[in-house]
Structures are given as C-alpha cells and as structure tokens.
Amino acid sequence: MQISRLKLKHQILLIFLFSVIIFTAMEFYFYYSFYNLTQQRAANYGNKIIEQTRQKIDSVFNDIKISTNIAVNNKKIQEFTIADDDFKRDFDIGNYVIDLLEYMRSFNSYVNGIVINDNQNRRVYSLTTANGDIFFKNQYDQFINTYKNDRVSAEKGTFTHILKDEKTGSEYFFYIEPIIESIGGVYFSQRTGYISVMVNTEKIQQLVENTELTPHSTLYILNSRNEVIASNNANSRGILFEDILSVDRDTLTNGVKTSINGEDVIVQEKGLEQADGWSIVSVIPVHELTTDMNAIRNMSIIAGIGIILSMMTMGYFFLNNLTRPVMGLVADMRKIGERDMGFRIKVRSTNEVGVLAFAINNMIDKMEEMTRNIFNTQARLYESELSKKQAEFSALQSQINPHFLYNTLNCISSIGLEYGSKEIAQITSCMSKIFRYSVKKDDLVLISEEIQCIKAYMNIISIRYENKFSMEMHVDEQLLNMKTPKMILQPIVENSVYHGLERMDAGGHLRVSGHIDASGDVCFQVFDSGKGIHIDELERIKAKLNSDYSEKAETGAAGKSIGLSNINNRIKLLFGEGYGVEIESRIGYGTTVTVKIPHI
C-alpha cells in the first residue's frame, strides 16, 4: 500500500504514530548513551587518578634507584667491599660509608634502612630503630640469597617480593642492586657485594590510602608475583591477587567490566615503569560510577511519558481542527479545476486555512482579470514587435538592387576598352566586381571575398584621385578562410576616404588590417591619417553606436555615423552585444575604426 494514496488524516495519524515510536526509541537510545558516557567519563577519571598514583610511586622508586646507583658506583663503597685490611676497612673507609648511608636514608623518607653486604658476608648498615631487626635474622639471609643467586638480579637492580617476619607478622620488601667493581682493582668488573634498601611500606600504604576514587573502590599495588604490596583495603595486604588478573592483561589497560562476588565492577591495570612486572590495579563498583544517573533516569522517564501523552493529545486536536477544513478546501478546489469559473471557495474557518481560502479567491479574481488583459494586449504587442523587427531588419539590409547596375557597368567597360580608355574600363570592371559581390544572397561570406571587394574599391579610388594618397592592406592569412558578414568593411573604407582623406591637399595614408585578438575573436581596423573628427561629433557617433536602435534617416554631416550604425547593428543582431564597431579619432592625427566579430 502506497502512503501517498491514503487520506490526509490517515497520513497525519501515521506521522504522529511514527513520531511517538521514534521519540521513544530516541529516549532509550539517549538514556543508554548518556549512561555509558557517564560511566566512561567516571572510568576515565579513575584512570587519571590511578595514573597520578602510578607516577608518584614511579617517582619514589626512581629516587630509590638513583640514590642506590650513586652508592654502588661510589669509589669508597667499592673499596669497602674489596678491602682486605680490616683496620683500613673499618676506620678509614667504614666511617665514610656509614655517613653516606645515613645521608641517603635520612634524605629519602621512603627508605627505612640500607645494608651493604660484600662477598665475605661482611656488612655495614644504616637503619631506623623500629624496622631494622629483620636484617639480622636468618630469615632475611635466606630471603636475600635467592636474589644473590638469581641471574637477572646479579646484573641489575630489582625490587623483591614480600618478606614477612615470622615473629612480628610485619611485611617488608627491598630494592637490591649488585656492586660491580670499576676502580681498576683485581676484581675489576666483578660483583663484589650488594646494597639492600628496605622500602618504607607504611609510606607507600599512606600514598595509596590518600588516593580518592569512589567510596567502595579498591586500589592495589602488585609486585611481579601479583602479591599485594599496598592497598586501601587493609585485609588485602600480602595476599596473592589472581582471580581478576586471569583476564587478558592488555584489556585491563583501558578498563574491563566484570563481576566479582555478584557485583559489577570495572577493573583497570597500569604497569609501573620503574619496577619490572609491578602494577597498580583498581576495582571500582559500576553502581558507584552511575549513582548520579538515577535521578536523571527517573526524570527522563517521566518527561518521556509526558511528551508522548502530549503528542497524542496534540495529534487528536490537529486531526479534528486541520483535516476537516483542508478536505473542504480540496473539494472546492476540485470544482474550480473543473472550470467552474463562477465558483469561489467557501471560507470555513478563521485560522490559516481560512486565510488561505480567502487568498485563493483573491488570486482567482486577479487571474481572471489578468487573463482578459493578456488576451486584449497579446495580439497588439505581437503585431507591434513583429513590425518593429521587420522594419529594423529591412533598414539594415542593402537598400538597392545592383543587378541592373552590374549589367550596365559591364557594357560601359566594353565600350571603354573599344575606345582605348583603360581607366574607364578598369573602374567599371572594379565596380562590376563590387556589385556582383553585393548581390550574393549569402549573409556570411569568406573574409577573402570581402578583402577582394576592398581591393577593387581601392583601385577605383587610386584612379579617381590619381594616387593622391597611399593605401595598404595587411590581413593575416589565417583569416582568409574564415567567414564574415557581407559588406561590413567597404562602407568604412569609403567613409575614411570621403570624410578623412579627400579634404587633404596632399599626402595621406589609408591602412586596412585584420588579425585574431587575445580572446580568439577576429578584429579588423581601418585607419586613415586624415583631419580627424571633432570631439563633440565623435561623442555623438559613439552614442549612436551604443544606442539600442540607431537613427538611420539623418543626412548631411551625420552620414558617416549612418553607415557605421548600420554595420554595428547588423553585427550585434547576428552575434550579440559582445561584438560590433568602435571608433577613435583625434583632430590632426586621423581616425581608426575597429570591427570585432567572432571566429567563424
């Protein structure tokens, strides 16, 4: 079923039902989109907090590594680990080493103790009174020996796993770095001992506890064995953290939504840069991320139901108050369409439909009046325009029929040759060519034919004025096979002779040239070095050339402009306003007429 065939009220009903469905779908879509966006933003916020914590811990670990590295590279400490003389070792070097260790420990609050052990198990240390006992227990020696024998630990510093005191229950972890002798002694480049730095776990714990996430979120610092080094959940310290970390570790970087003990949580993990295999893990309950959404959700549901009910009410009102007047308007328009000229639409309401009906009635009245006026004036306008075009076209055509002159000139040429008058024969022969050219029925002729006509006319002028002035012609050969309107140059050359050169006592020059300009159009120029045209008369001629319909009945001094106007109007009628005749002149310098036609 095509919807366009349904009645208007049924179409409007479908539109409202479709709008309700779309709005409901959009309501659910925007709610869940906003829900997910809020959750994502909260997760991003948690990610930033975790990143800040990671940077702080990395900074602490980096400080420990830098100060430890300075110590292992210290010449005195290296001498201390390889010295055989106990007196020198204890009194000469030992005091300096102890002072250095004391300075390192007091300078960094995250360090509880520092112990240097050489290969003979001799040691020197700097300890806090509260946390130093573990260094002197067999449990510590066994713990540290596992790292001494480890290949990786023997080459570079490493953070250990957790050491738990069996007596006190206290938990410790250390940073251990080997001492490599580099002072050029007998043990050069060999490991001569270890520095063991006890990290202050209480300070690390405080740093984690001060991290603000959601009220029931948990933050963990895990070592390479996934043991909890520090957490804001006191019950989690020291335990193995395996359940969540069984998820793909790469996905934990951006956060993974999972379930722990029946509760939906988002788990994120970030690795520490300064401790290989160590990481920070956060567990955030999802409901705490979206708690603020509950009020928005309830409000959106109430608003959605209210909007849907409002749309249904407006739809019912719209159907009853719009479709009825519109259907009546359609019925009345159908009668008008059946050419019931006297019928007018009934105005059934005062709203926009009523205004539309009233406006249609006014439009029909005006259309009928306009139709009558059109019928009354169309015939007169058509006849007037047709007469005007025919008169102008006739005025632009040649006014004479030269056939009888052509025959007469041929006769005169024969008589001139018979009586030995070469000038008469030459003039009449040239005139015969001109008139024969002028009677051609073609409106467009080859430019070469137009040039031959000009040359014939120049021969006549040369005989008549006994070579009183010089004449020349320069036309590009590429123009000769192009076409031009007939007889557009001869009247211009004639004007140049009779209005420019004839009144000169002697001398004078006439030049006809033709070329293709930069825009690809054909340009002819006729130049004479005659007396020129006065500025006022030149302006009148230009005005005639620029007018829509030039006057062609004037005589006398305006004769020159008549010929130019005739040619100009012929070209414009054929090719448009972009083409025609232009004239420039200066008193005492001569006149130049330019003719521009398209490339044909």
PDB file of C-alpha atoms in Angstrom, residues 8-290:
ATOM      1  CA  LEU A   8      -4.607  13.263   4.642  1.00  0.00           C
ATOM      2  CA  LYS A   9      -5.977  12.473   8.107  1.00  0.00           C
ATOM      3  CA  HIS A  10      -4.663   8.911   7.868  1.00  0.00           C
ATOM      4  CA  GLN A  11      -1.265  10.186   6.744  1.00  0.00           C
ATOM      5  CA  ILE A  12      -1.159  12.640   9.661  1.00  0.00           C
ATOM      6  CA  LEU A  13      -2.146   9.824  12.037  1.00  0.00           C
ATOM      7  CA  LEU A  14       0.678   7.675  10.711  1.00  0.00           C
ATOM      8  CA  ILE A  15       3.090  10.575  11.104  1.00  0.00           C
ATOM      9  CA  PHE A  16       2.138  11.041  14.762  1.00  0.00           C
ATOM     10  CA  LEU A  17       2.359   7.312  15.498  1.00  0.00           C
ATOM     11  CA  PHE A  18       5.711   7.125  13.763  1.00  0.00           C
ATOM     12  CA  SER A  19       6.897  10.204  15.700  1.00  0.00           C
ATOM     13  CA  VAL A  20       5.880   8.593  19.008  1.00  0.00           C
ATOM     14  CA  ILE A  21       7.795   5.420  18.116  1.00  0.00           C
ATOM     15  CA  ILE A  22      10.869   7.366  17.002  1.00  0.00           C
ATOM     16  CA  PHE A  23      10.784   9.563  20.102  1.00  0.00           C
ATOM     17  CA  THR A  24      10.503   6.519  22.378  1.00  0.00           C
ATOM     18  CA  ALA A  25      13.419   4.833  20.621  1.00  0.00           C
ATOM     19  CA  MET A  26      15.463   8.022  20.846  1.00  0.00           C
ATOM     20  CA  GLU A  27      14.587   8.336  24.539  1.00  0.00           C
ATOM     21  CA  PHE A  28      16.005   4.885  25.233  1.00  0.00           C
ATOM     22  CA  TYR A  29      18.981   5.461  22.956  1.00  0.00           C
ATOM     23  CA  PHE A  30      19.949   8.780  24.540  1.00  0.00           C
ATOM     24  CA  TYR A  31      19.463   7.391  28.041  1.00  0.00           C
ATOM     25  CA  TYR A  32      21.760   4.442  27.471  1.00  0.00           C
ATOM     26  CA  SER A  33      24.203   6.594  25.526  1.00  0.00           C
ATOM     27  CA  PHE A  34      24.319   9.079  28.403  1.00  0.00           C
ATOM     28  CA  TYR A  35      24.557   6.188  30.854  1.00  0.00           C
ATOM     29  CA  ASN A  36      27.539   4.709  29.025  1.00  0.00           C
ATOM     30  CA  LEU A  37      29.103   8.145  28.549  1.00  0.00           C
ATOM     31  CA  THR A  38      28.809   8.878  32.270  1.00  0.00           C
ATOM     32  CA  GLN A  39      30.286   5.519  33.087  1.00  0.00           C
ATOM     33  CA  GLN A  40      33.121   6.054  30.628  1.00  0.00           C
ATOM     34  CA  ARG A  41      33.868   9.524  31.959  1.00  0.00           C
ATOM     35  CA  ALA A  42      33.914   8.182  35.507  1.00  0.00           C
ATOM     36  CA  ALA A  43      36.228   5.401  34.387  1.00  0.00           C
ATOM     37  CA  ASN A  44      38.458   7.954  32.677  1.00  0.00           C
ATOM     38  CA  TYR A  45      38.504   9.980  35.871  1.00  0.00           C
ATOM     39  CA  GLY A  46      39.521   6.875  37.806  1.00  0.00           C
ATOM     40  CA  ASN A  47      42.151   6.187  35.175  1.00  0.00           C
ATOM     41  CA  LYS A  48      43.622   9.678  35.665  1.00  0.00           C
ATOM     42  CA  ILE A  49      43.709   9.187  39.452  1.00  0.00           C
ATOM     43  CA  ILE A  50      45.443   5.837  39.001  1.00  0.00           C
ATOM     44  CA  GLU A  51      47.889   7.407  36.566  1.00  0.00           C
ATOM     45  CA  GLN A  52      48.727  10.095  39.122  1.00  0.00           C
ATOM     46  CA  THR A  53      49.305   7.428  41.774  1.00  0.00           C
ATOM     47  CA  ARG A  54      51.451   5.430  39.359  1.00  0.00           C
ATOM     48  CA  GLN A  55      53.572   8.492  38.628  1.00  0.00           C
ATOM     49  CA  LYS A  56      54.051   9.127  42.347  1.00  0.00           C
ATOM     50  CA  ILE A  57      55.125   5.539  43.031  1.00  0.00           C
ATOM     51  CA  ASP A  58      57.366   5.541  39.956  1.00  0.00           C
ATOM     52  CA  SER A  59      58.901   8.760  41.239  1.00  0.00           C
ATOM     53  CA  VAL A  60      59.549   7.171  44.667  1.00  0.00           C
ATOM     54  CA  PHE A  61      61.055   4.051  43.110  1.00  0.00           C
ATOM     55  CA  ASN A  62      63.128   6.126  40.716  1.00  0.00           C
ATOM     56  CA  ASP A  63      64.583   8.174  43.594  1.00  0.00           C
ATOM     57  CA  ILE A  64      65.495   4.930  45.373  1.00  0.00           C
ATOM     58  CA  LYS A  65      67.118   3.531  42.229  1.00  0.00           C
ATOM     59  CA  ILE A  66      69.068   6.738  41.529  1.00  0.00           C
ATOM     60  CA  SER A  67      70.438   7.095  45.081  1.00  0.00           C
ATOM     61  CA  THR A  68      71.277   3.378  45.166  1.00  0.00           C
ATOM     62  CA  ASN A  69      73.010   3.600  41.816  1.00  0.00           C
ATOM     63  CA  ILE A  70      75.090   6.527  43.099  1.00  0.00           C
ATOM     64  CA  ALA A  71      76.106   4.446  46.081  1.00  0.00           C
ATOM     65  CA  VAL A  72      77.139   1.328  44.133  1.00  0.00           C
ATOM     66  CA  ASN A  73      79.282   3.470  41.836  1.00  0.00           C
ATOM     67  CA  ASN A  74      80.937   5.254  44.761  1.00  0.00           C
ATOM     68  CA  LYS A  75      84.688   4.555  44.900  1.00  0.00           C
ATOM     69  CA  LYS A  76      84.774   4.309  48.701  1.00  0.00           C
ATOM     70  CA  ILE A  77      81.929   1.800  48.814  1.00  0.00           C
ATOM     71  CA  GLN A  78      83.617  -0.342  46.161  1.00  0.00           C
ATOM     72  CA  GLU A  79      86.889  -0.178  48.123  1.00  0.00           C
ATOM     73  CA  PHE A  80      84.945  -1.153  51.248  1.00  0.00           C
ATOM     74  CA  THR A  81      83.687  -4.376  49.619  1.00  0.00           C
ATOM     75  CA  ILE A  82      87.161  -5.472  48.427  1.00  0.00           C
ATOM     76  CA  ALA A  83      89.439  -4.179  51.232  1.00  0.00           C
ATOM     77  CA  ASP A  84      91.489  -6.917  52.919  1.00  0.00           C
ATOM     78  CA  ASP A  85      92.942  -4.664  55.646  1.00  0.00           C
ATOM     79  CA  ASP A  86      90.303  -4.677  58.436  1.00  0.00           C
ATOM     80  CA  PHE A  87      91.757  -1.571  60.055  1.00  0.00           C
ATOM     81  CA  LYS A  88      91.586   0.398  56.817  1.00  0.00           C
ATOM     82  CA  ARG A  89      88.166  -1.038  56.098  1.00  0.00           C
ATOM     83  CA  ASP A  90      86.691  -0.238  59.498  1.00  0.00           C
ATOM     84  CA  PHE A  91      88.238   3.105  60.294  1.00  0.00           C
ATOM     85  CA  ASP A  92      89.484   4.694  57.104  1.00  0.00           C
ATOM     86  CA  ILE A  93      86.682   3.713  54.697  1.00  0.00           C
ATOM     87  CA  GLY A  94      83.941   2.500  57.034  1.00  0.00           C
ATOM     88  CA  ASN A  95      83.173   5.826  58.649  1.00  0.00           C
ATOM     89  CA  TYR A  96      82.740   7.487  55.219  1.00  0.00           C
ATOM     90  CA  VAL A  97      80.483   4.674  54.021  1.00  0.00           C
ATOM     91  CA  ILE A  98      78.323   4.813  57.142  1.00  0.00           C
ATOM     92  CA  ASP A  99      77.938   8.579  56.819  1.00  0.00           C
ATOM     93  CA  LEU A 100      76.923   8.179  53.171  1.00  0.00           C
ATOM     94  CA  LEU A 101      74.333   5.534  54.054  1.00  0.00           C
ATOM     95  CA  GLU A 102      72.977   7.691  56.878  1.00  0.00           C
ATOM     96  CA  TYR A 103      72.664  10.610  54.468  1.00  0.00           C
ATOM     97  CA  MET A 104      70.864   8.504  51.869  1.00  0.00           C
ATOM     98  CA  ARG A 105      68.400   7.136  54.408  1.00  0.00           C
ATOM     99  CA  SER A 106      67.664  10.456  56.080  1.00  0.00           C
ATOM    100  CA  PHE A 107      67.322  12.199  52.725  1.00  0.00           C
ATOM    101  CA  ASN A 108      64.611   9.790  51.480  1.00  0.00           C
ATOM    102  CA  SER A 109      61.654   9.200  53.822  1.00  0.00           C
ATOM    103  CA  TYR A 110      60.613   6.152  51.769  1.00  0.00           C
ATOM    104  CA  VAL A 111      63.780   4.307  52.900  1.00  0.00           C
ATOM    105  CA  ASN A 112      63.805   2.523  56.296  1.00  0.00           C
ATOM    106  CA  GLY A 113      67.239   1.019  56.072  1.00  0.00           C
ATOM    107  CA  ILE A 114      70.267   0.400  53.874  1.00  0.00           C
ATOM    108  CA  VAL A 115      72.645  -2.563  54.190  1.00  0.00           C
ATOM    109  CA  ILE A 116      75.838  -3.265  52.220  1.00  0.00           C
ATOM    110  CA  ASN A 117      76.998  -6.920  52.129  1.00  0.00           C
ATOM    111  CA  ASP A 118      80.246  -7.971  50.477  1.00  0.00           C
ATOM    112  CA  ASN A 119      81.097 -11.398  49.138  1.00  0.00           C
ATOM    113  CA  GLN A 120      82.564 -12.419  52.545  1.00  0.00           C
ATOM    114  CA  ASN A 121      79.144 -11.650  54.153  1.00  0.00           C
ATOM    115  CA  ARG A 122      80.607  -8.611  55.942  1.00  0.00           C
ATOM    116  CA  ARG A 123      78.131  -5.833  56.222  1.00  0.00           C
ATOM    117  CA  VAL A 124      77.716  -2.136  57.050  1.00  0.00           C
ATOM    118  CA  TYR A 125      74.318  -0.542  57.527  1.00  0.00           C
ATOM    119  CA  SER A 126      72.154   2.447  58.418  1.00  0.00           C
ATOM    120  CA  LEU A 127      68.781   1.528  59.966  1.00  0.00           C
ATOM    121  CA  THR A 128      65.790   3.038  61.674  1.00  0.00           C
ATOM    122  CA  THR A 129      65.340   1.715  65.178  1.00  0.00           C
ATOM    123  CA  ALA A 130      61.825   0.464  64.515  1.00  0.00           C
ATOM    124  CA  ASN A 131      62.361  -1.651  61.380  1.00  0.00           C
ATOM    125  CA  GLY A 132      65.992  -2.751  61.425  1.00  0.00           C
ATOM    126  CA  ASP A 133      65.798  -6.112  63.236  1.00  0.00           C
ATOM    127  CA  ILE A 134      64.891  -8.113  60.150  1.00  0.00           C
ATOM    128  CA  PHE A 135      68.374  -7.529  58.683  1.00  0.00           C
ATOM    129  CA  PHE A 136      69.986  -9.643  61.435  1.00  0.00           C
ATOM    130  CA  LYS A 137      67.770 -12.696  61.196  1.00  0.00           C
ATOM    131  CA  ASN A 138      68.412 -15.900  59.331  1.00  0.00           C
ATOM    132  CA  GLN A 139      65.085 -15.422  57.595  1.00  0.00           C
ATOM    133  CA  TYR A 140      66.431 -12.289  55.847  1.00  0.00           C
ATOM    134  CA  ASP A 141      69.688 -14.016  54.857  1.00  0.00           C
ATOM    135  CA  GLN A 142      67.793 -16.889  53.267  1.00  0.00           C
ATOM    136  CA  PHE A 143      65.439 -14.475  51.510  1.00  0.00           C
ATOM    137  CA  ILE A 144      68.246 -12.330  50.124  1.00  0.00           C
ATOM    138  CA  ASN A 145      70.345 -15.291  48.951  1.00  0.00           C
ATOM    139  CA  THR A 146      67.657 -16.203  46.415  1.00  0.00           C
ATOM    140  CA  TYR A 147      68.267 -12.836  44.728  1.00  0.00           C
ATOM    141  CA  LYS A 148      72.069 -13.103  45.004  1.00  0.00           C
ATOM    142  CA  ASN A 149      71.944 -16.343  43.043  1.00  0.00           C
ATOM    143  CA  ASP A 150      69.409 -15.049  40.516  1.00  0.00           C
ATOM    144  CA  ARG A 151      70.966 -14.257  37.110  1.00  0.00           C
ATOM    145  CA  VAL A 152      68.817 -11.179  36.455  1.00  0.00           C
ATOM    146  CA  SER A 153      69.383  -9.724  39.903  1.00  0.00           C
ATOM    147  CA  ALA A 154      73.110 -10.272  39.540  1.00  0.00           C
ATOM    148  CA  GLU A 155      73.211  -7.924  36.584  1.00  0.00           C
ATOM    149  CA  LYS A 156      70.924  -5.070  37.607  1.00  0.00           C
ATOM    150  CA  GLY A 157      68.866  -3.779  40.488  1.00  0.00           C
ATOM    151  CA  THR A 158      65.470  -5.299  41.254  1.00  0.00           C
ATOM    152  CA  PHE A 159      62.565  -4.882  43.674  1.00  0.00           C
ATOM    153  CA  THR A 160      61.915  -8.034  45.708  1.00  0.00           C
ATOM    154  CA  HIS A 161      58.714  -9.809  46.620  1.00  0.00           C
ATOM    155  CA  ILE A 162      57.324  -9.629  50.165  1.00  0.00           C
ATOM    156  CA  LEU A 163      59.306 -10.860  53.171  1.00  0.00           C
ATOM    157  CA  LYS A 164      57.017 -11.489  56.135  1.00  0.00           C
ATOM    158  CA  ASP A 165      58.566 -11.560  59.625  1.00  0.00           C
ATOM    159  CA  GLU A 166      57.551 -14.854  61.201  1.00  0.00           C
ATOM    160  CA  LYS A 167      57.620 -13.432  64.697  1.00  0.00           C
ATOM    161  CA  THR A 168      56.066  -9.992  64.351  1.00  0.00           C
ATOM    162  CA  GLY A 169      53.981 -10.537  61.205  1.00  0.00           C
ATOM    163  CA  SER A 170      55.443  -7.371  59.642  1.00  0.00           C
ATOM    164  CA  GLU A 171      55.871  -7.274  55.872  1.00  0.00           C
ATOM    165  CA  TYR A 172      58.907  -5.888  54.026  1.00  0.00           C
ATOM    166  CA  PHE A 173      60.207  -5.570  50.503  1.00  0.00           C
ATOM    167  CA  PHE A 174      63.606  -4.337  49.292  1.00  0.00           C
ATOM    168  CA  TYR A 175      65.467  -2.904  46.389  1.00  0.00           C
ATOM    169  CA  ILE A 176      68.658  -4.929  45.780  1.00  0.00           C
ATOM    170  CA  GLU A 177      71.419  -3.859  43.414  1.00  0.00           C
ATOM    171  CA  PRO A 178      74.796  -5.572  42.849  1.00  0.00           C
ATOM    172  CA  ILE A 179      78.090  -3.706  43.467  1.00  0.00           C
ATOM    173  CA  ILE A 180      80.345  -4.102  40.399  1.00  0.00           C
ATOM    174  CA  GLU A 181      83.971  -3.114  40.980  1.00  0.00           C
ATOM    175  CA  SER A 182      85.023  -0.442  38.446  1.00  0.00           C
ATOM    176  CA  ILE A 183      88.042   1.231  40.085  1.00  0.00           C
ATOM    177  CA  GLY A 184      90.592  -0.968  38.323  1.00  0.00           C
ATOM    178  CA  GLY A 185      91.476  -3.398  41.091  1.00  0.00           C
ATOM    179  CA  VAL A 186      91.957  -7.162  40.964  1.00  0.00           C
ATOM    180  CA  TYR A 187      88.169  -7.656  40.995  1.00  0.00           C
ATOM    181  CA  PHE A 188      87.558  -5.278  38.080  1.00  0.00           C
ATOM    182  CA  SER A 189      84.093  -5.737  36.504  1.00  0.00           C
ATOM    183  CA  GLN A 190      83.248  -8.431  39.037  1.00  0.00           C
ATOM    184  CA  ARG A 191      80.449  -8.437  41.570  1.00  0.00           C
ATOM    185  CA  THR A 192      81.881  -7.646  44.985  1.00  0.00           C
ATOM    186  CA  GLY A 193      78.720  -7.223  47.022  1.00  0.00           C
ATOM    187  CA  TYR A 194      75.108  -5.996  47.248  1.00  0.00           C
ATOM    188  CA  ILE A 195      73.245  -2.977  48.525  1.00  0.00           C
ATOM    189  CA  SER A 196      69.867  -3.836  50.033  1.00  0.00           C
ATOM    190  CA  VAL A 197      67.432  -0.937  50.546  1.00  0.00           C
ATOM    191  CA  MET A 198      64.403  -1.518  52.761  1.00  0.00           C
ATOM    192  CA  VAL A 199      61.423   0.406  51.367  1.00  0.00           C
ATOM    193  CA  ASN A 200      59.114   2.096  53.855  1.00  0.00           C
ATOM    194  CA  THR A 201      55.870   0.173  53.183  1.00  0.00           C
ATOM    195  CA  GLU A 202      53.913   2.364  55.590  1.00  0.00           C
ATOM    196  CA  LYS A 203      54.663   5.439  53.468  1.00  0.00           C
ATOM    197  CA  ILE A 204      53.657   3.526  50.316  1.00  0.00           C
ATOM    198  CA  GLN A 205      50.456   2.481  52.105  1.00  0.00           C
ATOM    199  CA  GLN A 206      49.687   6.089  53.026  1.00  0.00           C
ATOM    200  CA  LEU A 207      50.207   7.155  49.430  1.00  0.00           C
ATOM    201  CA  VAL A 208      47.625   4.569  48.262  1.00  0.00           C
ATOM    202  CA  GLU A 209      45.137   5.373  51.009  1.00  0.00           C
ATOM    203  CA  ASN A 210      45.222   9.075  50.097  1.00  0.00           C
ATOM    204  CA  THR A 211      44.108   8.308  46.536  1.00  0.00           C
ATOM    205  CA  GLU A 212      40.459   9.385  46.173  1.00  0.00           C
ATOM    206  CA  LEU A 213      38.261   7.168  43.998  1.00  0.00           C
ATOM    207  CA  THR A 214      34.686   6.109  44.768  1.00  0.00           C
ATOM    208  CA  PRO A 215      33.689   5.254  48.381  1.00  0.00           C
ATOM    209  CA  HIS A 216      33.953   1.473  47.986  1.00  0.00           C
ATOM    210  CA  SER A 217      36.605   1.217  45.299  1.00  0.00           C
ATOM    211  CA  THR A 218      39.855  -0.600  45.988  1.00  0.00           C
ATOM    212  CA  LEU A 219      43.375   0.214  44.819  1.00  0.00           C
ATOM    213  CA  TYR A 220      46.193  -2.337  44.832  1.00  0.00           C
ATOM    214  CA  ILE A 221      49.943  -2.173  44.238  1.00  0.00           C
ATOM    215  CA  LEU A 222      51.072  -5.587  42.979  1.00  0.00           C
ATOM    216  CA  ASN A 223      54.598  -6.909  42.611  1.00  0.00           C
ATOM    217  CA  SER A 224      55.812  -9.240  39.878  1.00  0.00           C
ATOM    218  CA  ARG A 225      54.311 -12.199  41.773  1.00  0.00           C
ATOM    219  CA  ASN A 226      50.917 -10.437  41.989  1.00  0.00           C
ATOM    220  CA  GLU A 227      51.330 -10.025  45.750  1.00  0.00           C
ATOM    221  CA  VAL A 228      49.569  -7.008  47.231  1.00  0.00           C
ATOM    222  CA  ILE A 229      52.292  -4.642  48.412  1.00  0.00           C
ATOM    223  CA  ALA A 230      49.881  -1.885  49.461  1.00  0.00           C
ATOM    224  CA  SER A 231      46.138  -1.346  49.302  1.00  0.00           C
ATOM    225  CA  ASN A 232      43.462   0.888  50.748  1.00  0.00           C
ATOM    226  CA  ASN A 233      41.835  -2.365  51.838  1.00  0.00           C
ATOM    227  CA  ALA A 234      43.833  -3.418  54.888  1.00  0.00           C
ATOM    228  CA  ASN A 235      42.688  -7.053  54.607  1.00  0.00           C
ATOM    229  CA  SER A 236      44.245  -7.423  51.168  1.00  0.00           C
ATOM    230  CA  ARG A 237      47.905  -6.705  52.002  1.00  0.00           C
ATOM    231  CA  GLY A 238      50.259  -9.597  51.407  1.00  0.00           C
ATOM    232  CA  ILE A 239      47.732 -11.857  49.634  1.00  0.00           C
ATOM    233  CA  LEU A 240      48.020 -13.199  46.099  1.00  0.00           C
ATOM    234  CA  PHE A 241      45.820 -11.352  43.636  1.00  0.00           C
ATOM    235  CA  GLU A 242      44.991 -13.920  40.932  1.00  0.00           C
ATOM    236  CA  ASP A 243      41.249 -14.007  40.252  1.00  0.00           C
ATOM    237  CA  ILE A 244      40.857 -10.763  38.332  1.00  0.00           C
ATOM    238  CA  LEU A 245      44.275 -10.861  36.730  1.00  0.00           C
ATOM    239  CA  SER A 246      43.346 -14.046  34.899  1.00  0.00           C
ATOM    240  CA  VAL A 247      41.656 -11.702  32.408  1.00  0.00           C
ATOM    241  CA  ASP A 248      43.715 -10.627  29.404  1.00  0.00           C
ATOM    242  CA  ARG A 249      46.182  -8.093  30.833  1.00  0.00           C
ATOM    243  CA  ASP A 250      46.137  -5.963  27.674  1.00  0.00           C
ATOM    244  CA  THR A 251      42.404  -5.301  28.034  1.00  0.00           C
ATOM    245  CA  LEU A 252      42.873  -4.186  31.639  1.00  0.00           C
ATOM    246  CA  THR A 253      44.800  -1.118  30.488  1.00  0.00           C
ATOM    247  CA  ASN A 254      41.635   0.629  29.271  1.00  0.00           C
ATOM    248  CA  GLY A 255      39.326  -0.969  31.814  1.00  0.00           C
ATOM    249  CA  VAL A 256      37.317  -4.206  31.802  1.00  0.00           C
ATOM    250  CA  LYS A 257      33.801  -4.591  33.115  1.00  0.00           C
ATOM    251  CA  THR A 258      33.457  -7.860  35.045  1.00  0.00           C
ATOM    252  CA  SER A 259      31.715  -9.344  38.063  1.00  0.00           C
ATOM    253  CA  ILE A 260      33.237 -10.072  41.474  1.00  0.00           C
ATOM    254  CA  ASN A 261      31.102 -11.794  44.120  1.00  0.00           C
ATOM    255  CA  GLY A 262      27.987 -10.944  42.109  1.00  0.00           C
ATOM    256  CA  GLU A 263      28.842  -7.240  41.855  1.00  0.00           C
ATOM    257  CA  ASP A 264      29.595  -5.495  38.551  1.00  0.00           C
ATOM    258  CA  VAL A 265      32.950  -3.728  38.702  1.00  0.00           C
ATOM    259  CA  ILE A 266      35.398  -2.045  36.347  1.00  0.00           C
ATOM    260  CA  VAL A 267      38.967  -3.270  36.672  1.00  0.00           C
ATOM    261  CA  GLN A 268      41.905  -1.256  35.371  1.00  0.00           C
ATOM    262  CA  GLU A 269      45.634  -2.004  35.499  1.00  0.00           C
ATOM    263  CA  LYS A 270      48.678   0.161  34.835  1.00  0.00           C
ATOM    264  CA  GLY A 271      52.243  -1.134  34.931  1.00  0.00           C
ATOM    265  CA  LEU A 272      54.965   0.635  36.870  1.00  0.00           C
ATOM    266  CA  GLU A 273      57.839   1.875  34.724  1.00  0.00           C
ATOM    267  CA  GLN A 274      60.486   1.693  37.442  1.00  0.00           C
ATOM    268  CA  ALA A 275      59.727  -1.853  38.640  1.00  0.00           C
ATOM    269  CA  ASP A 276      59.513  -4.668  36.107  1.00  0.00           C
ATOM    270  CA  GLY A 277      56.334  -6.699  36.436  1.00  0.00           C
ATOM    271  CA  TRP A 278      54.837  -4.382  39.095  1.00  0.00           C
ATOM    272  CA  SER A 279      51.478  -2.728  38.504  1.00  0.00           C
ATOM    273  CA  ILE A 280      48.626  -0.738  40.006  1.00  0.00           C
ATOM    274  CA  VAL A 281      45.139  -2.269  39.838  1.00  0.00           C
ATOM    275  CA  SER A 282      41.872  -0.510  40.661  1.00  0.00           C
ATOM    276  CA  VAL A 283      38.491  -2.171  41.240  1.00  0.00           C
ATOM    277  CA  ILE A 284      35.565   0.275  41.035  1.00  0.00           C
ATOM    278  CA  PRO A 285      31.900  -0.779  41.530  1.00  0.00           C
ATOM    279  CA  VAL A 286      29.839   0.187  38.495  1.00  0.00           C
ATOM    280  CA  HIS A 287      26.861   1.368  40.527  1.00  0.00           C
ATOM    281  CA  GLU A 288      29.057   3.949  42.250  1.00  0.00           C
ATOM    282  CA  LEU A 289      30.038   5.389  38.852  1.00  0.00           C
ATOM    283  CA  THR A 290      26.401   5.891  37.850  1.00  0.00           C
TER     284      THR A 290
END
